PDB file of C-alpha atoms in Angstrom:
ATOM      1  CA  UNK A   1     -69.254-115.811-133.978  1.00 82.00           C
ATOM      2  CA  UNK A   2     -70.469-113.583-131.168  1.00 83.00           C
ATOM      3  CA  UNK A   3     -67.312-114.344-129.249  1.00 84.00           C
ATOM      4  CA  UNK A   4     -65.171-113.338-132.222  1.00 83.00           C
ATOM      5  CA  UNK A   5     -67.040-110.033-132.581  1.00 81.00           C
ATOM      6  CA  UNK A   6     -66.695-109.335-128.881  1.00 82.00           C
ATOM      7  CA  UNK A   7     -62.939-109.979-128.919  1.00 85.00           C
ATOM      8  CA  UNK A   8     -62.577-107.809-132.062  1.00 79.00           C
ATOM      9  CA  UNK A   9     -64.550-104.988-130.395  1.00 79.00           C
ATOM     10  CA  UNK A  10     -62.372-105.126-127.268  1.00 78.00           C
ATOM     11  CA  UNK A  11     -59.131-105.135-129.218  1.00 81.00           C
ATOM     12  CA  UNK A  12     -60.157-102.457-131.717  1.00 75.00           C
ATOM     13  CA  UNK A  13     -61.940-100.126-129.259  1.00 72.00           C
ATOM     14  CA  UNK A  14     -58.804 -98.090-128.372  1.00 70.00           C
ATOM     15  CA  UNK A  15     -58.242 -97.455-132.074  1.00 65.00           C
ATOM     16  CA  UNK A  16     -61.771 -96.066-132.517  1.00 67.00           C
ATOM     17  CA  UNK A  17     -61.631 -93.828-129.495  1.00 68.00           C
ATOM     18  CA  UNK A  18     -60.826 -90.269-130.439  1.00 68.00           C
ATOM     19  CA  UNK A  19     -59.146 -88.266-127.783  1.00 72.00           C
ATOM     20  CA  UNK A  20     -58.742 -84.601-128.594  1.00 76.00           C
ATOM     21  CA  UNK A  21     -56.039 -83.027-126.464  1.00 79.00           C
ATOM     22  CA  UNK A  22     -57.239 -80.084-124.385  1.00 80.00           C
ATOM     23  CA  UNK A  23     -56.137 -76.584-125.208  1.00 85.00           C
ATOM     24  CA  UNK A  24     -53.208 -75.380-123.163  1.00 85.00           C
ATOM     25  CA  UNK A  25     -54.224 -73.118-120.276  1.00 82.00           C
ATOM     26  CA  UNK A  26     -53.859 -69.404-120.639  1.00 85.00           C
ATOM     27  CA  UNK A  27     -53.024 -67.031-117.870  1.00 82.00           C
ATOM     28  CA  UNK A  28     -51.860 -63.475-117.391  1.00 83.00           C
ATOM     29  CA  UNK A  29     -48.475 -63.011-115.851  1.00 83.00           C
ATOM     30  CA  UNK A  30     -48.841 -60.913-112.697  1.00 82.00           C
ATOM     31  CA  UNK A  31     -46.867 -57.733-112.296  1.00 86.00           C
ATOM     32  CA  UNK A  32     -45.656 -56.412-109.007  1.00 82.00           C
ATOM     33  CA  UNK A  33     -44.553 -52.946-108.086  1.00 84.00           C
ATOM     34  CA  UNK A  34     -41.311 -52.570-106.256  1.00 81.00           C
ATOM     35  CA  UNK A  35     -41.828 -51.289-102.687  1.00 79.00           C
ATOM     36  CA  UNK A  36     -40.412 -47.934-101.816  1.00 82.00           C
ATOM     37  CA  UNK A  37     -37.125 -48.097 -99.940  1.00 78.00           C
ATOM     38  CA  UNK A  38     -37.178 -47.074 -96.268  1.00 71.00           C
ATOM     39  CA  UNK A  39     -35.012 -44.153 -95.191  1.00 62.00           C
ATOM     40  CA  UNK A  40     -31.490 -45.393 -94.670  1.00 65.00           C
ATOM     41  CA  UNK A  41     -29.737 -45.181 -91.323  1.00 60.00           C
ATOM     42  CA  UNK A  42     -26.093 -44.244 -90.960  1.00 58.00           C
ATOM     43  CA  UNK A  43     -23.618 -47.094 -90.397  1.00 60.00           C
ATOM     44  CA  UNK A  44     -23.368 -46.431 -86.654  1.00 61.00           C
ATOM     45  CA  UNK A  45     -27.041 -47.399 -86.199  1.00 55.00           C
ATOM     46  CA  UNK A  46     -28.411 -44.082 -84.924  1.00 55.00           C
ATOM     47  CA  UNK A  47     -31.497 -42.654 -86.649  1.00 54.00           C
ATOM     48  CA  UNK A  48     -31.163 -39.614 -88.900  1.00 55.00           C
ATOM     49  CA  UNK A  49     -33.674 -37.586 -86.895  1.00 56.00           C
ATOM     50  CA  UNK A  50     -32.874 -37.885 -83.147  1.00 53.00           C
ATOM     51  CA  UNK A  51     -36.040 -35.984 -82.155  1.00 56.00           C
ATOM     52  CA  UNK A  52     -38.310 -38.713 -83.569  1.00 54.00           C
ATOM     53  CA  UNK A  53     -39.795 -40.593 -80.542  1.00 56.00           C
ATOM     54  CA  UNK A  54     -40.355 -43.811 -82.532  1.00 59.00           C
ATOM     55  CA  UNK A  55     -36.653 -44.273 -83.192  1.00 61.00           C
ATOM     56  CA  UNK A  56     -35.500 -44.085 -79.562  1.00 67.00           C
ATOM     57  CA  UNK A  57     -34.379 -47.384 -78.075  1.00 73.00           C
ATOM     58  CA  UNK A  58     -36.841 -48.776 -75.605  1.00 74.00           C
ATOM     59  CA  UNK A  59     -35.706 -50.312 -72.330  1.00 77.00           C
ATOM     60  CA  UNK A  60     -36.151 -54.064 -72.193  1.00 75.00           C
ATOM     61  CA  UNK A  61     -37.912 -55.347 -69.099  1.00 76.00           C
ATOM     62  CA  UNK A  62     -37.138 -58.896 -68.080  1.00 72.00           C
ATOM     63  CA  UNK A  63     -40.082 -60.668 -66.535  1.00 68.00           C
ATOM     64  CA  UNK A  64     -39.043 -63.593 -64.341  1.00 64.00           C
ATOM     65  CA  UNK A  65     -40.814 -66.907 -64.724  1.00 59.00           C
ATOM     66  CA  UNK A  66     -43.351 -67.574 -62.021  1.00 56.00           C
ATOM     67  CA  UNK A  67     -42.315 -70.189 -59.529  1.00 49.00           C
ATOM     68  CA  UNK A  68     -44.158 -73.492 -59.801  1.00 47.00           C
ATOM     69  CA  UNK A  69     -47.136 -73.569 -57.502  1.00 55.00           C
ATOM     70  CA  UNK A  70     -46.916 -77.238 -56.710  1.00 65.00           C
ATOM     71  CA  UNK A  71     -44.001 -79.393 -57.733  1.00 82.00           C
ATOM     72  CA  UNK A  72     -43.968 -82.790 -56.031  1.00 85.00           C
ATOM     73  CA  UNK A  73     -40.360 -83.942 -55.882  1.00 87.00           C
ATOM     74  CA  UNK A  74     -38.416 -87.084 -55.251  1.00 90.00           C
ATOM     75  CA  UNK A  75     -34.768 -86.694 -54.319  1.00 91.00           C
ATOM     76  CA  UNK A  76     -32.417 -89.663 -54.597  1.00 91.00           C
ATOM     77  CA  UNK A  77     -29.332 -89.592 -52.368  1.00 90.00           C
ATOM     78  CA  UNK A  78     -26.746 -92.154 -51.352  1.00 88.00           C
ATOM     79  CA  UNK A  79     -26.102 -92.298 -47.606  1.00 85.00           C
ATOM     80  CA  UNK A  80     -22.758 -92.964 -45.903  1.00 86.00           C
ATOM     81  CA  UNK A  81     -23.406 -96.737 -45.939  1.00 87.00           C
ATOM     82  CA  UNK A  82     -23.828 -96.738 -49.725  1.00 83.00           C
ATOM     83  CA  UNK A  83     -27.592 -97.307 -49.630  1.00 86.00           C
ATOM     84  CA  UNK A  84     -29.786 -95.385 -52.046  1.00 87.00           C
ATOM     85  CA  UNK A  85     -32.516 -93.367 -50.285  1.00 88.00           C
ATOM     86  CA  UNK A  86     -35.542 -91.564 -51.662  1.00 89.00           C
ATOM     87  CA  UNK A  87     -36.713 -88.344 -50.012  1.00 90.00           C
ATOM     88  CA  UNK A  88     -40.051 -86.745 -50.899  1.00 89.00           C
ATOM     89  CA  UNK A  89     -41.639 -83.330 -50.513  1.00 87.00           C
ATOM     90  CA  UNK A  90     -44.639 -82.962 -48.225  1.00 85.00           C
ATOM     91  CA  UNK A  91     -47.152 -82.908 -51.099  1.00 83.00           C
ATOM     92  CA  UNK A  92     -46.395 -86.539 -52.098  1.00 84.00           C
ATOM     93  CA  UNK A  93     -48.885 -89.052 -50.728  1.00 86.00           C
ATOM     94  CA  UNK A  94     -47.322 -91.906 -48.710  1.00 85.00           C
ATOM     95  CA  UNK A  95     -48.843 -94.545 -50.973  1.00 86.00           C
ATOM     96  CA  UNK A  96     -46.780 -93.129 -53.877  1.00 86.00           C
ATOM     97  CA  UNK A  97     -43.438 -93.652 -52.119  1.00 89.00           C
ATOM     98  CA  UNK A  98     -42.854 -96.999 -53.828  1.00 89.00           C
ATOM     99  CA  UNK A  99     -42.961 -95.323 -57.275  1.00 90.00           C
ATOM    100  CA  UNK A 100     -40.368 -92.792 -56.148  1.00 89.00           C
ATOM    101  CA  UNK A 101     -38.166 -95.584 -54.787  1.00 89.00           C
ATOM    102  CA  UNK A 102     -38.483 -97.381 -58.150  1.00 90.00           C
ATOM    103  CA  UNK A 103     -37.244 -94.211 -59.856  1.00 90.00           C
ATOM    104  CA  UNK A 104     -34.321 -93.922 -57.468  1.00 90.00           C
ATOM    105  CA  UNK A 105     -33.346 -97.537 -58.125  1.00 89.00           C
ATOM    106  CA  UNK A 106     -32.894 -96.764 -61.837  1.00 90.00           C
ATOM    107  CA  UNK A 107     -31.433 -93.235 -61.466  1.00 89.00           C
ATOM    108  CA  UNK A 108     -27.655 -92.630 -61.651  1.00 86.00           C
ATOM    109  CA  UNK A 109     -26.020 -93.825 -58.437  1.00 84.00           C
ATOM    110  CA  UNK A 110     -22.979 -91.558 -58.286  1.00 85.00           C
ATOM    111  CA  UNK A 111     -24.834 -88.213 -58.080  1.00 87.00           C
ATOM    112  CA  UNK A 112     -27.798 -86.744 -56.259  1.00 90.00           C
ATOM    113  CA  UNK A 113     -30.828 -86.866 -58.581  1.00 90.00           C
ATOM    114  CA  UNK A 114     -33.991 -84.801 -58.251  1.00 90.00           C
ATOM    115  CA  UNK A 115     -37.175 -85.263 -60.297  1.00 90.00           C
ATOM    116  CA  UNK A 116     -39.808 -82.537 -60.065  1.00 90.00           C
ATOM    117  CA  UNK A 117     -43.299 -83.131 -61.490  1.00 87.00           C
ATOM    118  CA  UNK A 118     -44.556 -79.801 -62.799  1.00 86.00           C
ATOM    119  CA  UNK A 119     -48.256 -79.755 -63.722  1.00 80.00           C
ATOM    120  CA  UNK A 120     -49.283 -77.562 -66.648  1.00 79.00           C
ATOM    121  CA  UNK A 121     -52.616 -75.799 -67.146  1.00 78.00           C
ATOM    122  CA  UNK A 122     -53.779 -78.157 -69.920  1.00 79.00           C
ATOM    123  CA  UNK A 123     -53.754 -81.173 -67.552  1.00 75.00           C
ATOM    124  CA  UNK A 124     -50.372 -82.386 -68.740  1.00 80.00           C
ATOM    125  CA  UNK A 125     -47.109 -82.447 -66.872  1.00 83.00           C
ATOM    126  CA  UNK A 126     -43.412 -81.849 -67.334  1.00 87.00           C
ATOM    127  CA  UNK A 127     -40.648 -83.613 -65.461  1.00 89.00           C
ATOM    128  CA  UNK A 128     -37.677 -81.490 -64.459  1.00 88.00           C
ATOM    129  CA  UNK A 129     -34.405 -83.264 -63.604  1.00 89.00           C
ATOM    130  CA  UNK A 130     -31.224 -81.806 -62.176  1.00 90.00           C
ATOM    131  CA  UNK A 131     -29.081 -84.317 -64.140  1.00 89.00           C
ATOM    132  CA  UNK A 132     -29.655 -86.389 -67.252  1.00 90.00           C
ATOM    133  CA  UNK A 133     -31.303 -89.760 -66.594  1.00 90.00           C
ATOM    134  CA  UNK A 134     -31.687 -92.926 -68.639  1.00 90.00           C
ATOM    135  CA  UNK A 135     -34.799 -93.884 -70.594  1.00 92.00           C
ATOM    136  CA  UNK A 136     -35.711 -96.469 -67.968  1.00 93.00           C
ATOM    137  CA  UNK A 137     -35.401 -93.922 -65.158  1.00 91.00           C
ATOM    138  CA  UNK A 138     -37.473 -91.444 -67.166  1.00 91.00           C
ATOM    139  CA  UNK A 139     -40.167 -94.099 -67.630  1.00 92.00           C
ATOM    140  CA  UNK A 140     -40.233 -94.694 -63.853  1.00 91.00           C
ATOM    141  CA  UNK A 141     -40.423 -90.929 -63.253  1.00 90.00           C
ATOM    142  CA  UNK A 142     -43.375 -90.706 -65.664  1.00 89.00           C
ATOM    143  CA  UNK A 143     -45.197 -93.353 -63.631  1.00 88.00           C
ATOM    144  CA  UNK A 144     -44.439 -91.448 -60.427  1.00 88.00           C
ATOM    145  CA  UNK A 145     -45.640 -88.114 -61.845  1.00 86.00           C
ATOM    146  CA  UNK A 146     -48.856 -89.395 -63.373  1.00 85.00           C
ATOM    147  CA  UNK A 147     -49.854 -91.010 -60.084  1.00 85.00           C
ATOM    148  CA  UNK A 148     -48.756 -88.126 -57.841  1.00 84.00           C
ATOM    149  CA  UNK A 149     -50.511 -85.521 -59.996  1.00 80.00           C
ATOM    150  CA  UNK A 150     -53.547 -87.815 -60.340  1.00 78.00           C
ATOM    151  CA  UNK A 151     -53.477 -87.653 -64.137  1.00 72.00           C
ATOM    152  CA  UNK A 152     -54.012 -91.360 -64.757  1.00 64.00           C
TER     153      UNK A 152
END
């Protein structure tokens, strides 16, 4: 009997529940004022009042990028015998030569390839190439740069 009452209560409970829908929200529609129009300029682009100092064109000064302070490089060249050689700048430690040679082994063979490891201020680096390299060569260059710049 208890089981029958329990089953009846579970089945009939949604029917006894009264759910009053909430009132729809009310809000005020915002109003915006149209901004005033700026003074128009003639079609040739010159200002209406030439004596106004704010409307004179300002000279643009180009600031050159600063040269990288330290950019350890590996340069891959093919000699007259057809052998691939790796040349390094003076700031590459001799124990890192094998990583540069690994990069040169995967770099394109028909052109001279240069990889420059440029260290940024936030202790990251950027690799600059003179030609596009494959993913495998880029991976080898990443190994070379992290070791040369002592970021590992």
